JSON list of C-alpha atoms in Angstrom, two decimals:
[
{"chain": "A", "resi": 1, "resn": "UNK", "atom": "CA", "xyz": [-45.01, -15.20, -20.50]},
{"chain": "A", "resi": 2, "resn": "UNK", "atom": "CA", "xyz": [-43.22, -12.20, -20.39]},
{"chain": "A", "resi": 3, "resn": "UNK", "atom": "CA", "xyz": [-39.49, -11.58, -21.82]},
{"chain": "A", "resi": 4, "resn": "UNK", "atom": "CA", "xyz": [-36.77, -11.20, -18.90]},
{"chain": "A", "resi": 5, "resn": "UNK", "atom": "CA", "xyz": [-36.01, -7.39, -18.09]},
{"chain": "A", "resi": 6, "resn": "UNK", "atom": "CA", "xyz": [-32.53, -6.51, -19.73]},
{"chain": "A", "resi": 7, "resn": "UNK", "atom": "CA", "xyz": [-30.04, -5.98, -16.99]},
{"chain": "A", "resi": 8, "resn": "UNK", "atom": "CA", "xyz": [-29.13, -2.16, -16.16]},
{"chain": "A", "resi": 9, "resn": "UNK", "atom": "CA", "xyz": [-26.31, -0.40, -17.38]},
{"chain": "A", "resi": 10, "resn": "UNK", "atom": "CA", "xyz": [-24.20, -0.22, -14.37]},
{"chain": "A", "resi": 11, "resn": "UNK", "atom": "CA", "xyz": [-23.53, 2.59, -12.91]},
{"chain": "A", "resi": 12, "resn": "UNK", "atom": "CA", "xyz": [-20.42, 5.15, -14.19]},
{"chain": "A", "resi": 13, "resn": "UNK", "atom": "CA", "xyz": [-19.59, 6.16, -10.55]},
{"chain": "A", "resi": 14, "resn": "UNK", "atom": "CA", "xyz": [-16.12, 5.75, -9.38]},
{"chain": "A", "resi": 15, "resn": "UNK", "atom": "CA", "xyz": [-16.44, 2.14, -8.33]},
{"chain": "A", "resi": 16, "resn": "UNK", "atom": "CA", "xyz": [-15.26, 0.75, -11.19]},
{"chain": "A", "resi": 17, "resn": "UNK", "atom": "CA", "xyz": [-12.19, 3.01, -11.52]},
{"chain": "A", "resi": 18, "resn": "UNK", "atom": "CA", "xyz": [-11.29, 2.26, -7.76]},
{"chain": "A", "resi": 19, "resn": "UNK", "atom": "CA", "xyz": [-11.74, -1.51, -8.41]},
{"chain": "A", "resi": 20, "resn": "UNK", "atom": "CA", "xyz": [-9.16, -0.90, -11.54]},
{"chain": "A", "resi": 21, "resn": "UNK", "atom": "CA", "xyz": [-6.88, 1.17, -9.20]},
{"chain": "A", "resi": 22, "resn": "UNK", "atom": "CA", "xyz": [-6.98, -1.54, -6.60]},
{"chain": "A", "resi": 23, "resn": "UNK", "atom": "CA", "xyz": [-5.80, -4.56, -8.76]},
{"chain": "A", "resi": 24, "resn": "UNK", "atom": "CA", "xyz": [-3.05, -2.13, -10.17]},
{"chain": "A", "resi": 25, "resn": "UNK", "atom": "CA", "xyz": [-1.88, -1.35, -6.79]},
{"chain": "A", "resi": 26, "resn": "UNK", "atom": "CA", "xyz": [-1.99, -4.89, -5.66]},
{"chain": "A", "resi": 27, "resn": "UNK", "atom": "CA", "xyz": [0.03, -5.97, -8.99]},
{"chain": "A", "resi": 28, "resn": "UNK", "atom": "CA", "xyz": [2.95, -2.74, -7.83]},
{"chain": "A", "resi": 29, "resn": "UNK", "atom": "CA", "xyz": [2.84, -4.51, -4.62]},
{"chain": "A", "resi": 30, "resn": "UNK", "atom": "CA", "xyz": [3.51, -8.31, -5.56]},
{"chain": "A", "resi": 31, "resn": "UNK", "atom": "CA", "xyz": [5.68, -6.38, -8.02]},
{"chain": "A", "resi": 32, "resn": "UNK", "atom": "CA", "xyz": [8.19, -4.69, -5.25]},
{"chain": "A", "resi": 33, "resn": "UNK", "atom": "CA", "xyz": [7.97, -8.20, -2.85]},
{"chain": "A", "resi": 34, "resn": "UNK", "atom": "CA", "xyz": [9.06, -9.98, -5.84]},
{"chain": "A", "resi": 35, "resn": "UNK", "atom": "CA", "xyz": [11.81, -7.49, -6.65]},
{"chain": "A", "resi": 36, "resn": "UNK", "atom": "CA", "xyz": [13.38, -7.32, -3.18]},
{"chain": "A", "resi": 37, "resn": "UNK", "atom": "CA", "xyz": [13.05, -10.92, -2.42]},
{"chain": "A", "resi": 38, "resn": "UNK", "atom": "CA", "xyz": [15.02, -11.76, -5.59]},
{"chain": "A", "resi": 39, "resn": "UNK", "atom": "CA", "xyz": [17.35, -8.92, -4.50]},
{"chain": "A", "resi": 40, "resn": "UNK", "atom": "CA", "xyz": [17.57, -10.41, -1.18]},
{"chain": "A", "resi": 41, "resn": "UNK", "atom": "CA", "xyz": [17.58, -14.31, -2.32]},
{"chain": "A", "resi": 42, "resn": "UNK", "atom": "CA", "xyz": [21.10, -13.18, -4.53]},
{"chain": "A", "resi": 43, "resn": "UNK", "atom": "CA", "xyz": [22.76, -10.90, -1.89]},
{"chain": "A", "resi": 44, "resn": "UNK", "atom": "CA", "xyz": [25.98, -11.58, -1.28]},
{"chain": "A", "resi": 45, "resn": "UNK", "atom": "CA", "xyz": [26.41, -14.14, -3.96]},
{"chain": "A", "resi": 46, "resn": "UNK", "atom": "CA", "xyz": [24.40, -16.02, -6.55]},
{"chain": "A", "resi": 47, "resn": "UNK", "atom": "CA", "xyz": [23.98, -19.59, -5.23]},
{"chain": "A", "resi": 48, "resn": "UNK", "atom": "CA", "xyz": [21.97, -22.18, -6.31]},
{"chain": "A", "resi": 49, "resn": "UNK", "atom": "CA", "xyz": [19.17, -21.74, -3.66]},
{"chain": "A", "resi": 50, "resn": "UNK", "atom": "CA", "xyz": [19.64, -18.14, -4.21]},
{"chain": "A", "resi": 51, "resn": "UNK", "atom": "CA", "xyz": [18.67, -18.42, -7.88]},
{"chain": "A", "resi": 52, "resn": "UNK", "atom": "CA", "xyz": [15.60, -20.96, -7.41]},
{"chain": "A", "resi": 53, "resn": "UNK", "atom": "CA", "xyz": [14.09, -18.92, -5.15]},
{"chain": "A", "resi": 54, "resn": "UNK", "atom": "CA", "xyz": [14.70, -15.82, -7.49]},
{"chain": "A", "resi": 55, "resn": "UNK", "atom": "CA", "xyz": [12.98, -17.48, -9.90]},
{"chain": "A", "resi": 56, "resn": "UNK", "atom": "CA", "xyz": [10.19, -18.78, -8.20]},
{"chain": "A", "resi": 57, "resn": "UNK", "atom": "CA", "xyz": [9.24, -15.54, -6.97]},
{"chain": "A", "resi": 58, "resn": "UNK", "atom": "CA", "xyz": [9.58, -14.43, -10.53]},
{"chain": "A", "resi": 59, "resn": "UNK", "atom": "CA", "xyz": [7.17, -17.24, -11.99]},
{"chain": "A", "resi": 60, "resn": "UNK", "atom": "CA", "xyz": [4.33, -16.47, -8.76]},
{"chain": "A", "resi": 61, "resn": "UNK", "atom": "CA", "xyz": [4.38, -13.29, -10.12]},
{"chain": "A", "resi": 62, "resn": "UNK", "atom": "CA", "xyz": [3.67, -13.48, -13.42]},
{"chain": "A", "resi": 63, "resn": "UNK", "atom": "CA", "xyz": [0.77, -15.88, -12.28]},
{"chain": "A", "resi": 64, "resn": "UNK", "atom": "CA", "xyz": [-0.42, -12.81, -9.92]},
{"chain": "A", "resi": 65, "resn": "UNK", "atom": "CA", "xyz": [0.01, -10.94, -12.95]},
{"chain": "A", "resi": 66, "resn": "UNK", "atom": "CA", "xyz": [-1.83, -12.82, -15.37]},
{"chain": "A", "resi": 67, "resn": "UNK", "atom": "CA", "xyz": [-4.68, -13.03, -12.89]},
{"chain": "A", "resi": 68, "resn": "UNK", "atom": "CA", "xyz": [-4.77, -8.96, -12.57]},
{"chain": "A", "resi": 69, "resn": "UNK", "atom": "CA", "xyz": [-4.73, -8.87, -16.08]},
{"chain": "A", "resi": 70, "resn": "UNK", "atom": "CA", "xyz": [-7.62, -10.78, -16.89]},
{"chain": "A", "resi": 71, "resn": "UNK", "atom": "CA", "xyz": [-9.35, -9.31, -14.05]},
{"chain": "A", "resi": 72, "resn": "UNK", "atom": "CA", "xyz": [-8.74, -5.39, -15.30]},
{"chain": "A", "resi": 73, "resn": "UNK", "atom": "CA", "xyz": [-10.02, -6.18, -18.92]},
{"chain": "A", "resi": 74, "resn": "UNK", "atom": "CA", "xyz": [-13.16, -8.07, -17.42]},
{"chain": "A", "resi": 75, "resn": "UNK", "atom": "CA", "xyz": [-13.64, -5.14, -15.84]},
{"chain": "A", "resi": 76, "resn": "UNK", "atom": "CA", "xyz": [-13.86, -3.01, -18.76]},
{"chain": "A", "resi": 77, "resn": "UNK", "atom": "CA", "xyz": [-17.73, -4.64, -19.86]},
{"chain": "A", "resi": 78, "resn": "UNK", "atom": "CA", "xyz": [-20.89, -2.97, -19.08]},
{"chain": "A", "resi": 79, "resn": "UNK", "atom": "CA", "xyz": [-21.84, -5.95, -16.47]},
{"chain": "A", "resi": 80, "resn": "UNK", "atom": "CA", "xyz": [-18.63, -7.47, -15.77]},
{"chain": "A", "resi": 81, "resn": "UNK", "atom": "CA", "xyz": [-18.60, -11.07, -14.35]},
{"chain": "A", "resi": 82, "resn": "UNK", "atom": "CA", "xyz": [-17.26, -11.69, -11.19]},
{"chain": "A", "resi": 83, "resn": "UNK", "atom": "CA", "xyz": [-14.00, -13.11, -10.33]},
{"chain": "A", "resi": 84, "resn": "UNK", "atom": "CA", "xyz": [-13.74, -16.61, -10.99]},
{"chain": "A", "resi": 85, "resn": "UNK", "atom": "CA", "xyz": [-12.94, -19.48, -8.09]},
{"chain": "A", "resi": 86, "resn": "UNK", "atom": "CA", "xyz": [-9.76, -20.12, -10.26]},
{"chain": "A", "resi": 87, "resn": "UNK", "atom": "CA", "xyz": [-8.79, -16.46, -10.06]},
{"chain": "A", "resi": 88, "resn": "UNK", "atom": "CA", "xyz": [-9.11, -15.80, -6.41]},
{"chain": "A", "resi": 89, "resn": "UNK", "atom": "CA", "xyz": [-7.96, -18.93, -5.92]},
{"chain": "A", "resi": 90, "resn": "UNK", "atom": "CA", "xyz": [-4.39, -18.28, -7.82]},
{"chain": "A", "resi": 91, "resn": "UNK", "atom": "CA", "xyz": [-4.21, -14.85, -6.82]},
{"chain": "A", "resi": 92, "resn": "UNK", "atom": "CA", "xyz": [-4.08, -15.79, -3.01]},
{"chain": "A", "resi": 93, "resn": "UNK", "atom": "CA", "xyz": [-1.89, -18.81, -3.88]},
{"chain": "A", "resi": 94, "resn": "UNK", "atom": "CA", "xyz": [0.58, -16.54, -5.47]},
{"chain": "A", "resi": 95, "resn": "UNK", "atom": "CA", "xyz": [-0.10, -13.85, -2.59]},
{"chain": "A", "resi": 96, "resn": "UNK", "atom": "CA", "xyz": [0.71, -16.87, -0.38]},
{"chain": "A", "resi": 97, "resn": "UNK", "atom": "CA", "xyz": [3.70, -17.80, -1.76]},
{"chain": "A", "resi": 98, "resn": "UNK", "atom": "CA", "xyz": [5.47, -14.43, -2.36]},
{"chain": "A", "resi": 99, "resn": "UNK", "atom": "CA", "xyz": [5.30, -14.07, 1.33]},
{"chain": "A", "resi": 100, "resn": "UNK", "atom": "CA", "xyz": [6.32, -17.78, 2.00]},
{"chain": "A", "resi": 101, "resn": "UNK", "atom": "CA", "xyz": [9.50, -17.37, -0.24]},
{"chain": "A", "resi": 102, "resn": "UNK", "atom": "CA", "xyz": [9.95, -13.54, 1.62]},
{"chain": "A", "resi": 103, "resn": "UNK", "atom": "CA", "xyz": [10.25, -15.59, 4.98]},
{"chain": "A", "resi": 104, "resn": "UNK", "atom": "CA", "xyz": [12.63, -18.15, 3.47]},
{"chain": "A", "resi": 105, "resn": "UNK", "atom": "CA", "xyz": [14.75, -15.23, 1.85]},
{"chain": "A", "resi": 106, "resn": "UNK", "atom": "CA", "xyz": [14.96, -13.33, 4.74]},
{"chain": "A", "resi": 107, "resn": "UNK", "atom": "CA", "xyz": [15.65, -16.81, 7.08]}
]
């Protein structure tokens, strides 16, 4: 029996960097939605429903966060895994629900 070829280094091409670039740019995005829907969900006067959904949008995105996070220091290995079910999972939950609480701010 022979031993099992180690895996390749992969490759130091740009993909890697434009797979960092893309989470960060994603994570600004969810950033700004959760921003201006706070904004929005307090205009004209801090109420009650105003400050749930401020906070909710505040608590998806620190999920989205989190998720990003992990993702960009998997990313740093030589053979990184691939995203987890639970990952893409929460990260289009919480994309999901920033636009959810977006159409209930701006309702």
């Amino acid at each position: 029996m022979t031993a099992p070829a180690a895996a390749p280094e992969r490759d130091p091409g740009l993909q890697p960097e434009r797979t960092r670039l893309a989470w960060r740019r994603t994570t600004l995005s969810c950033t700004v939605v959760a921003i201006l829907g706070a904004r929005q969900a307090i205009h004209g006067g801090a109420t009650a429903a105003g400050l749930t959904g401020a906070a909710l949008s505040a608590l998806v995105w620190l999920g989205f966060l989190g998720v990003a996070h992990r993702r960009l220091r998997a990313l740093e290995a030589a053979r990184p895994p691939r995203l987890s079910e639970r990952g893409a999972l929460t990260a289009t939950a919480c994309t999901l629900l920033l636009a959810a609480f977006a159409v209930t701010v701006l309702v």
